[in-house]
Amino acid sequence: MSDLIYRDYAPADFGNCLELLRTGHTDEFDARRFGWLHLENLLAPSRIAVAECGDRIVGMYAVIRKKALFGDCSYVAGRDVDPVVHPDFRGKGVFSGLLKHGLESFKDIDFYFNFANDLSRGGFIRNGWRQIGTLRDYVYQVGWTRLFSRQAALYLLSRCHYRAAKAEPAVELEFEDLRDLPFSLSALSRCGFTVERSFGYLQWRYQRHPFNQYRYIGARADGRVTKVAIIRIDSRSREFVLCDFLWLDDVQPTLDFLFCHLRSLGCDFKLKMWHTYPGSVTGQFITNRMRSGHQGQGLLVRSGRVAPEGLYDISKWNITFGDAEIM
């Protein structure tokens, strides 16, 4: 459309962009969420492109910059979020125009990744992003309350599959207890991609989240905290979501301590995570057999300034629910 202008976001666009997000996505988007996501993260502000038609903002595409490791090298990874086009302007090439402007304008982003929904996935793929695989759901059923129920069936499968090991004592931590723990680079295997888990990043990502509440469950051994699981409780879906799991380099990354702690709560929730943790963790879970096709979340990737070796190999991507969750 010839009357469209693509440009970088300006602070004066805040109100119009927020209204566009509410119109094109959900009215749950509010100023707190926009500020936390785009103005308060460690490499804020986010890189944002807008499409303007007259005095209206009719499209928006945003990228959160994150410090990341890929192999032994540090990069700036761009997490695509909130792509939205006003319903009146969809199907007219606006989204492609936003992506093109972003790729030309966001010069400090080494590569991009996202978890696009069904509405935006095709637009990303047409503009050079590649879906490199699916992040599969793994579950462990913590308990059950009715014998002939889905929960009881998953509990039986979980317990039959699970190889019990001696669990370290578990302790509920306050967020500040994480400040002096040397976990910043130990969240996941270092052979591929991982977002750098500094204390500041964890503080922004979890403690300062405008809506969600998180719990920090630690394992103790020899008088020290050796592992921390960061979980969110989803009462509607009856799930514990493992958002992040961090451990010291000299310990085996297993979750026996967390299973024992959650079982002590006496509920029929399941613990859910993605399959990208080391085998010592994933071996304690089962695939989600109650989900059609055992499907999870698609991961889309694109090079920016650079394309690290392994960029398009999903086995090199260490991704958690914490990397994807923004609501």
mmCIF file of C-alpha atoms in Angstrom:
data_model
loop_
_atom_site.group_PDB
_atom_site.id
_atom_site.type_symbol
_atom_site.label_atom_id
_atom_site.label_comp_id
_atom_site.label_asym_id
_atom_site.label_seq_id
_atom_site.Cartn_x
_atom_site.Cartn_y
_atom_site.Cartn_z
ATOM 1 C CA MET A 1 0.000 0.000 0.000
ATOM 2 C CA SER A 2 1.578 3.255 -1.145
ATOM 3 C CA ASP A 3 0.162 5.388 1.692
ATOM 4 C CA LEU A 4 1.870 3.303 4.378
ATOM 5 C CA ILE A 5 5.018 4.490 6.121
ATOM 6 C CA TYR A 6 7.304 2.053 7.942
ATOM 7 C CA ARG A 7 9.517 3.547 10.628
ATOM 8 C CA ASP A 8 11.073 2.911 14.026
ATOM 9 C CA TYR A 9 8.934 3.272 17.130
ATOM 10 C CA ALA A 10 8.998 6.595 19.001
ATOM 11 C CA PRO A 11 7.893 7.141 22.640
ATOM 12 C CA ALA A 12 4.937 9.181 21.395
ATOM 13 C CA ASP A 13 3.584 5.980 19.758
ATOM 14 C CA PHE A 14 3.038 4.273 23.121
ATOM 15 C CA GLY A 15 -0.704 4.869 23.418
ATOM 16 C CA ASN A 16 -1.457 4.022 19.782
ATOM 17 C CA CYS A 17 0.610 0.837 19.905
ATOM 18 C CA LEU A 18 -1.078 -0.273 23.107
ATOM 19 C CA GLU A 19 -4.487 0.272 21.551
ATOM 20 C CA LEU A 20 -3.409 -1.669 18.451
ATOM 21 C CA LEU A 21 -2.263 -4.602 20.597
ATOM 22 C CA ARG A 22 -5.606 -4.629 22.400
ATOM 23 C CA THR A 23 -7.473 -4.552 19.103
ATOM 24 C CA GLY A 24 -5.335 -7.066 17.240
ATOM 25 C CA HIS A 25 -4.451 -9.459 20.087
ATOM 26 C CA THR A 26 -6.259 -9.219 23.420
ATOM 27 C CA ASP A 27 -7.516 -6.551 25.784
ATOM 28 C CA GLU A 28 -5.313 -8.115 28.480
ATOM 29 C CA PHE A 29 -2.400 -6.113 27.049
ATOM 30 C CA ASP A 30 -1.899 -3.100 29.284
ATOM 31 C CA ALA A 31 0.669 -0.416 30.052
ATOM 32 C CA ARG A 32 2.347 -2.447 32.814
ATOM 33 C CA ARG A 33 2.933 -5.369 30.509
ATOM 34 C CA PHE A 34 4.217 -3.162 27.651
ATOM 35 C CA GLY A 35 6.590 -1.330 29.989
ATOM 36 C CA TRP A 36 7.954 -4.473 31.614
ATOM 37 C CA LEU A 37 8.461 -6.259 28.309
ATOM 38 C CA HIS A 38 9.845 -3.475 26.143
ATOM 39 C CA LEU A 39 11.204 -0.760 28.428
ATOM 40 C CA GLU A 40 12.591 -2.602 31.472
ATOM 41 C CA ASN A 41 14.447 -5.657 30.163
ATOM 42 C CA LEU A 42 18.244 -5.761 30.476
ATOM 43 C CA LEU A 43 18.888 -4.510 26.931
ATOM 44 C CA ALA A 44 15.885 -2.158 26.810
ATOM 45 C CA PRO A 45 14.368 -0.585 24.931
ATOM 46 C CA SER A 46 13.134 -3.259 22.562
ATOM 47 C CA ARG A 47 13.606 -2.713 18.855
ATOM 48 C CA ILE A 48 10.138 -1.881 17.502
ATOM 49 C CA ALA A 49 8.934 -1.136 13.977
ATOM 50 C CA VAL A 50 5.545 0.439 13.249
ATOM 51 C CA ALA A 51 3.416 0.848 10.138
ATOM 52 C CA GLU A 52 1.685 4.220 9.931
ATOM 53 C CA CYS A 53 -1.251 5.150 7.706
ATOM 54 C CA GLY A 54 -2.179 8.811 8.036
ATOM 55 C CA ASP A 55 -2.381 9.463 11.752
ATOM 56 C CA ARG A 56 -2.962 5.789 12.644
ATOM 57 C CA ILE A 57 -0.544 3.088 13.763
ATOM 58 C CA VAL A 58 -1.855 0.047 11.884
ATOM 59 C CA GLY A 59 1.001 -2.424 12.413
ATOM 60 C CA MET A 60 3.699 -3.194 14.947
ATOM 61 C CA TYR A 61 6.596 -5.641 15.171
ATOM 62 C CA ALA A 62 8.825 -5.803 18.260
ATOM 63 C CA VAL A 63 12.056 -7.615 19.146
ATOM 64 C CA ILE A 64 13.411 -8.006 22.688
ATOM 65 C CA ARG A 65 17.200 -8.123 22.696
ATOM 66 C CA LYS A 66 18.770 -10.736 24.984
ATOM 67 C CA LYS A 67 22.335 -11.647 25.811
ATOM 68 C CA ALA A 68 22.861 -15.194 24.627
ATOM 69 C CA LEU A 69 25.537 -17.836 24.254
ATOM 70 C CA PHE A 70 25.865 -20.051 21.229
ATOM 71 C CA GLY A 71 28.702 -22.452 21.775
ATOM 72 C CA ASP A 72 31.596 -20.485 23.260
ATOM 73 C CA CYS A 73 30.583 -17.109 21.781
ATOM 74 C CA SER A 74 28.306 -14.349 23.062
ATOM 75 C CA TYR A 75 25.635 -12.795 20.854
ATOM 76 C CA VAL A 76 22.652 -10.469 20.941
ATOM 77 C CA ALA A 77 19.638 -12.655 20.201
ATOM 78 C CA GLY A 78 16.380 -11.055 19.133
ATOM 79 C CA ARG A 79 13.183 -12.566 20.535
ATOM 80 C CA ASP A 80 10.326 -11.592 18.191
ATOM 81 C CA VAL A 81 7.173 -10.652 20.136
ATOM 82 C CA ASP A 82 3.824 -8.948 19.584
ATOM 83 C CA PRO A 83 3.610 -8.887 15.783
ATOM 84 C CA VAL A 84 0.233 -7.319 15.081
ATOM 85 C CA VAL A 85 -1.607 -5.758 12.144
ATOM 86 C CA HIS A 86 -4.943 -3.984 12.543
ATOM 87 C CA PRO A 87 -7.770 -6.234 11.270
ATOM 88 C CA ASP A 88 -8.699 -3.640 8.611
ATOM 89 C CA PHE A 89 -5.194 -3.857 7.084
ATOM 90 C CA ARG A 90 -4.551 -7.597 7.115
ATOM 91 C CA GLY A 91 -3.781 -9.387 3.869
ATOM 92 C CA LYS A 92 -2.243 -6.245 2.341
ATOM 93 C CA GLY A 93 1.461 -6.948 2.890
ATOM 94 C CA VAL A 94 1.773 -4.833 6.046
ATOM 95 C CA PHE A 95 3.374 -7.599 8.100
ATOM 96 C CA SER A 96 5.996 -8.294 5.433
ATOM 97 C CA GLY A 97 6.729 -4.575 5.268
ATOM 98 C CA LEU A 98 7.277 -4.473 9.027
ATOM 99 C CA LEU A 99 9.659 -7.440 8.928
ATOM 100 C CA LYS A 100 11.603 -5.953 6.028
ATOM 101 C CA HIS A 101 11.963 -2.639 7.849
ATOM 102 C CA GLY A 102 13.061 -4.436 11.009
ATOM 103 C CA LEU A 103 15.733 -6.489 9.267
ATOM 104 C CA GLU A 104 17.121 -3.344 7.644
ATOM 105 C CA SER A 105 16.912 -1.184 10.770
ATOM 106 C CA PHE A 106 17.798 -3.459 13.699
ATOM 107 C CA LYS A 107 21.533 -3.530 13.018
ATOM 108 C CA ASP A 108 22.625 -4.795 16.445
ATOM 109 C CA ILE A 109 20.741 -8.128 16.418
ATOM 110 C CA ASP A 110 22.826 -11.163 15.518
ATOM 111 C CA PHE A 111 19.970 -13.620 14.979
ATOM 112 C CA TYR A 112 16.258 -13.948 15.698
ATOM 113 C CA PHE A 113 14.038 -16.579 17.313
ATOM 114 C CA ASN A 114 10.362 -16.797 18.144
ATOM 115 C CA PHE A 115 7.413 -19.046 18.929
ATOM 116 C CA ALA A 116 4.967 -17.671 16.367
ATOM 117 C CA ASN A 117 1.265 -18.466 16.560
ATOM 118 C CA ASP A 118 -0.832 -19.775 13.663
ATOM 119 C CA LEU A 119 -1.729 -16.243 12.540
ATOM 120 C CA SER A 120 1.835 -14.940 12.161
ATOM 121 C CA ARG A 121 3.855 -18.103 11.426
ATOM 122 C CA GLY A 122 3.288 -18.002 7.665
ATOM 123 C CA GLY A 123 4.360 -14.363 7.425
ATOM 124 C CA PHE A 124 7.618 -15.066 9.230
ATOM 125 C CA ILE A 125 8.392 -18.088 7.056
ATOM 126 C CA ARG A 126 7.706 -16.145 3.848
ATOM 127 C CA ASN A 127 10.249 -13.568 5.006
ATOM 128 C CA GLY A 128 13.150 -15.872 5.745
ATOM 129 C CA TRP A 129 12.435 -17.373 9.155
ATOM 130 C CA ARG A 130 12.647 -21.158 9.295
ATOM 131 C CA GLN A 131 10.743 -23.476 11.616
ATOM 132 C CA ILE A 132 13.519 -25.774 12.739
ATOM 133 C CA GLY A 133 11.461 -28.115 14.883
ATOM 134 C CA THR A 134 8.950 -28.519 17.658
ATOM 135 C CA LEU A 135 9.589 -28.096 21.371
ATOM 136 C CA ARG A 136 7.760 -31.115 22.738
ATOM 137 C CA ASP A 137 5.876 -31.170 26.025
ATOM 138 C CA TYR A 138 7.213 -33.527 28.689
ATOM 139 C CA VAL A 139 5.208 -34.140 31.853
ATOM 140 C CA TYR A 140 5.389 -35.781 35.245
ATOM 141 C CA GLN A 141 2.041 -36.367 36.976
ATOM 142 C CA VAL A 142 2.557 -35.387 40.595
ATOM 143 C CA GLY A 143 -0.607 -36.923 42.065
ATOM 144 C CA TRP A 144 -4.196 -37.972 41.494
ATOM 145 C CA THR A 145 -7.493 -37.769 43.380
ATOM 146 C CA ARG A 146 -9.827 -40.107 41.415
ATOM 147 C CA LEU A 147 -8.851 -43.644 40.489
ATOM 148 C CA PHE A 148 -10.443 -43.795 37.027
ATOM 149 C CA SER A 149 -9.261 -40.449 35.696
ATOM 150 C CA ARG A 150 -6.794 -38.926 33.284
ATOM 151 C CA GLN A 151 -4.663 -37.822 36.231
ATOM 152 C CA ALA A 152 -4.499 -41.361 37.621
ATOM 153 C CA ALA A 153 -3.498 -42.779 34.211
ATOM 154 C CA LEU A 154 -0.734 -40.189 33.771
ATOM 155 C CA TYR A 155 0.403 -40.755 37.364
ATOM 156 C CA LEU A 156 0.739 -44.490 36.726
ATOM 157 C CA LEU A 157 2.674 -43.880 33.501
ATOM 158 C CA SER A 158 4.913 -41.334 35.235
ATOM 159 C CA ARG A 159 5.707 -43.605 38.167
ATOM 160 C CA CYS A 160 6.335 -46.640 35.941
ATOM 161 C CA HIS A 161 8.752 -44.632 33.788
ATOM 162 C CA TYR A 162 10.458 -42.740 36.595
ATOM 163 C CA ARG A 163 13.661 -44.193 38.040
ATOM 164 C CA ALA A 164 13.699 -43.021 41.621
ATOM 165 C CA ALA A 165 16.931 -41.700 43.072
ATOM 166 C CA LYS A 166 17.738 -40.354 46.483
ATOM 167 C CA ALA A 167 16.385 -36.824 46.600
ATOM 168 C CA GLU A 168 18.222 -33.956 48.232
ATOM 169 C CA PRO A 169 16.199 -31.984 50.792
ATOM 170 C CA ALA A 170 14.085 -29.311 49.124
ATOM 171 C CA VAL A 171 13.640 -25.790 50.408
ATOM 172 C CA GLU A 172 11.373 -22.913 49.332
ATOM 173 C CA LEU A 173 13.606 -19.930 48.535
ATOM 174 C CA GLU A 174 12.959 -16.226 48.357
ATOM 175 C CA PHE A 175 14.086 -14.608 45.133
ATOM 176 C CA GLU A 176 16.870 -12.720 46.914
ATOM 177 C CA ASP A 177 18.371 -16.067 47.943
ATOM 178 C CA LEU A 178 19.458 -16.436 44.302
ATOM 179 C CA ARG A 179 21.597 -13.289 44.348
ATOM 180 C CA ASP A 180 24.881 -14.893 45.345
ATOM 181 C CA LEU A 181 24.424 -18.281 43.707
ATOM 182 C CA PRO A 182 26.802 -18.962 40.771
ATOM 183 C CA PHE A 183 24.078 -20.155 38.430
ATOM 184 C CA SER A 184 24.307 -17.558 35.691
ATOM 185 C CA LEU A 185 25.684 -19.876 33.007
ATOM 186 C CA SER A 186 24.609 -23.237 34.386
ATOM 187 C CA ALA A 187 20.930 -23.195 33.420
ATOM 188 C CA LEU A 188 21.417 -25.527 30.463
ATOM 189 C CA SER A 189 24.075 -27.307 28.445
ATOM 190 C CA ARG A 190 26.585 -24.913 26.915
ATOM 191 C CA CYS A 191 26.986 -26.813 23.645
ATOM 192 C CA GLY A 192 24.411 -24.612 21.876
ATOM 193 C CA PHE A 193 22.074 -21.699 22.453
ATOM 194 C CA THR A 194 21.063 -20.446 25.870
ATOM 195 C CA VAL A 195 19.908 -17.063 27.142
ATOM 196 C CA GLU A 196 22.398 -15.825 29.706
ATOM 197 C CA ARG A 197 20.814 -16.298 33.140
ATOM 198 C CA SER A 198 22.413 -13.497 35.131
ATOM 199 C CA PHE A 199 20.813 -12.436 38.413
ATOM 200 C CA GLY A 200 19.637 -9.236 36.716
ATOM 201 C CA TYR A 201 17.979 -11.191 33.928
ATOM 202 C CA LEU A 202 16.215 -13.506 36.386
ATOM 203 C CA GLN A 203 15.113 -10.485 38.405
ATOM 204 C CA TRP A 204 13.532 -8.852 35.360
ATOM 205 C CA ARG A 205 12.112 -12.058 33.977
ATOM 206 C CA TYR A 206 10.525 -13.470 37.144
ATOM 207 C CA GLN A 207 10.516 -11.164 40.158
ATOM 208 C CA ARG A 208 9.320 -8.119 38.206
ATOM 209 C CA HIS A 209 6.790 -9.869 35.969
ATOM 210 C CA PRO A 210 3.619 -7.729 36.117
ATOM 211 C CA PHE A 211 1.124 -10.612 36.330
ATOM 212 C CA ASN A 212 2.591 -14.003 37.149
ATOM 213 C CA GLN A 213 3.885 -15.237 40.476
ATOM 214 C CA TYR A 214 6.763 -17.703 40.608
ATOM 215 C CA ARG A 215 8.158 -20.021 43.243
ATOM 216 C CA TYR A 216 11.808 -20.910 43.701
ATOM 217 C CA ILE A 217 12.438 -24.458 44.949
ATOM 218 C CA GLY A 218 16.009 -25.275 45.885
ATOM 219 C CA ALA A 219 17.894 -28.484 46.626
ATOM 220 C CA ARG A 220 20.404 -28.573 49.469
ATOM 221 C CA ALA A 221 23.467 -30.789 49.702
ATOM 222 C CA ASP A 222 26.460 -30.449 52.031
ATOM 223 C CA GLY A 223 25.046 -27.252 53.488
ATOM 224 C CA ARG A 224 24.684 -25.410 50.173
ATOM 225 C CA VAL A 225 21.981 -24.834 47.575
ATOM 226 C CA THR A 226 22.987 -26.831 44.502
ATOM 227 C CA LYS A 227 19.909 -26.574 42.260
ATOM 228 C CA VAL A 228 16.987 -24.188 41.812
ATOM 229 C CA ALA A 229 13.753 -24.893 39.957
ATOM 230 C CA ILE A 230 11.651 -21.861 39.018
ATOM 231 C CA ILE A 231 8.014 -22.853 38.643
ATOM 232 C CA ARG A 232 4.698 -21.188 37.914
ATOM 233 C CA ILE A 233 1.415 -22.660 39.115
ATOM 234 C CA ASP A 234 -1.393 -22.680 36.560
ATOM 235 C CA SER A 235 -4.540 -23.510 38.519
ATOM 236 C CA ARG A 236 -6.808 -23.403 35.474
ATOM 237 C CA SER A 237 -4.946 -26.155 33.620
ATOM 238 C CA ARG A 238 -3.860 -27.835 36.876
ATOM 239 C CA GLU A 239 -0.182 -27.650 35.997
ATOM 240 C CA PHE A 240 3.128 -26.766 37.540
ATOM 241 C CA VAL A 241 5.162 -25.187 34.735
ATOM 242 C CA LEU A 242 8.941 -25.603 34.976
ATOM 243 C CA CYS A 243 10.045 -22.230 33.630
ATOM 244 C CA ASP A 244 13.747 -22.600 34.434
ATOM 245 C CA PHE A 245 16.073 -25.070 36.130
ATOM 246 C CA LEU A 246 19.525 -23.996 37.236
ATOM 247 C CA TRP A 247 22.280 -26.071 38.796
ATOM 248 C CA LEU A 248 25.913 -25.978 39.829
ATOM 249 C CA ASP A 249 28.440 -27.426 37.424
ATOM 250 C CA ASP A 250 29.572 -30.143 39.828
ATOM 251 C CA VAL A 251 26.156 -31.719 40.471
ATOM 252 C CA GLN A 252 23.937 -34.019 38.451
ATOM 253 C CA PRO A 253 20.931 -32.104 37.048
ATOM 254 C CA THR A 254 18.022 -34.222 38.293
ATOM 255 C CA LEU A 255 14.664 -33.141 39.690
ATOM 256 C CA ASP A 256 14.004 -35.705 42.423
ATOM 257 C CA PHE A 257 13.970 -32.945 45.037
ATOM 258 C CA LEU A 258 11.265 -31.072 43.124
ATOM 259 C CA PHE A 259 9.099 -34.171 42.587
ATOM 260 C CA CYS A 260 9.190 -34.927 46.316
ATOM 261 C CA HIS A 261 8.378 -31.348 47.227
ATOM 262 C CA LEU A 262 5.446 -31.103 44.825
ATOM 263 C CA ARG A 263 4.047 -34.476 45.896
ATOM 264 C CA SER A 264 4.022 -33.213 49.477
ATOM 265 C CA LEU A 265 1.497 -30.562 48.408
ATOM 266 C CA GLY A 266 -1.080 -33.328 47.911
ATOM 267 C CA CYS A 267 -2.607 -32.180 44.608
ATOM 268 C CA ASP A 268 -3.328 -33.818 41.264
ATOM 269 C CA PHE A 269 -1.376 -31.319 39.168
ATOM 270 C CA LYS A 270 1.226 -32.341 36.602
ATOM 271 C CA LEU A 271 4.684 -30.821 36.152
ATOM 272 C CA LYS A 272 5.298 -29.697 32.565
ATOM 273 C CA MET A 273 8.461 -28.728 30.702
ATOM 274 C CA TRP A 274 10.012 -28.859 27.221
ATOM 275 C CA HIS A 275 12.336 -31.614 26.075
ATOM 276 C CA THR A 276 15.462 -29.459 25.671
ATOM 277 C CA TYR A 277 17.025 -30.220 29.071
ATOM 278 C CA PRO A 278 19.865 -32.771 29.463
ATOM 279 C CA GLY A 279 18.973 -36.445 29.367
ATOM 280 C CA SER A 280 19.322 -36.802 33.138
ATOM 281 C CA VAL A 281 16.310 -34.462 33.421
ATOM 282 C CA THR A 282 14.191 -35.546 30.455
ATOM 283 C CA GLY A 283 14.647 -39.189 31.432
ATOM 284 C CA GLN A 284 12.537 -38.511 34.511
ATOM 285 C CA PHE A 285 9.517 -37.401 32.436
ATOM 286 C CA ILE A 286 7.137 -38.880 29.898
ATOM 287 C CA THR A 287 5.852 -37.346 26.687
ATOM 288 C CA ASN A 288 2.443 -35.745 27.066
ATOM 289 C CA ARG A 289 0.284 -38.625 25.874
ATOM 290 C CA MET A 290 -2.894 -36.678 26.551
ATOM 291 C CA ARG A 291 -2.016 -34.091 23.913
ATOM 292 C CA SER A 292 -2.911 -34.856 20.319
ATOM 293 C CA GLY A 293 0.206 -35.909 18.418
ATOM 294 C CA HIS A 294 2.381 -35.074 21.432
ATOM 295 C CA GLN A 295 2.939 -31.728 19.770
ATOM 296 C CA GLY A 296 4.469 -28.744 21.504
ATOM 297 C CA GLN A 297 5.591 -25.304 20.407
ATOM 298 C CA GLY A 298 7.239 -24.586 17.044
ATOM 299 C CA LEU A 299 10.592 -22.769 17.124
ATOM 300 C CA LEU A 300 11.281 -20.288 14.291
ATOM 301 C CA VAL A 301 14.798 -18.977 13.647
ATOM 302 C CA ARG A 302 16.436 -16.493 11.269
ATOM 303 C CA SER A 303 19.922 -15.069 10.896
ATOM 304 C CA GLY A 304 20.471 -11.343 11.334
ATOM 305 C CA ARG A 305 24.012 -9.983 11.308
ATOM 306 C CA VAL A 306 25.440 -13.472 11.712
ATOM 307 C CA ALA A 307 24.432 -17.127 11.567
ATOM 308 C CA PRO A 308 26.287 -19.111 14.247
ATOM 309 C CA GLU A 309 27.133 -22.699 13.374
ATOM 310 C CA GLY A 310 24.169 -24.835 14.390
ATOM 311 C CA LEU A 311 21.642 -22.005 14.175
ATOM 312 C CA TYR A 312 19.180 -24.164 12.230
ATOM 313 C CA ASP A 313 19.757 -27.342 14.253
ATOM 314 C CA ILE A 314 17.091 -27.652 16.964
ATOM 315 C CA SER A 315 19.306 -30.025 18.961
ATOM 316 C CA LYS A 316 21.590 -27.021 19.585
ATOM 317 C CA TRP A 317 18.794 -24.944 21.102
ATOM 318 C CA ASN A 318 18.367 -25.033 24.864
ATOM 319 C CA ILE A 319 14.992 -23.355 25.262
ATOM 320 C CA THR A 320 12.751 -23.238 28.342
ATOM 321 C CA PHE A 321 9.217 -22.098 29.036
ATOM 322 C CA GLY A 322 10.854 -19.061 30.608
ATOM 323 C CA ASP A 323 12.260 -18.069 27.220
ATOM 324 C CA ALA A 324 8.844 -18.179 25.585
ATOM 325 C CA GLU A 325 6.447 -16.952 28.248
ATOM 326 C CA ILE A 326 5.589 -13.238 28.071
ATOM 327 C CA MET A 327 2.037 -13.199 29.458
#
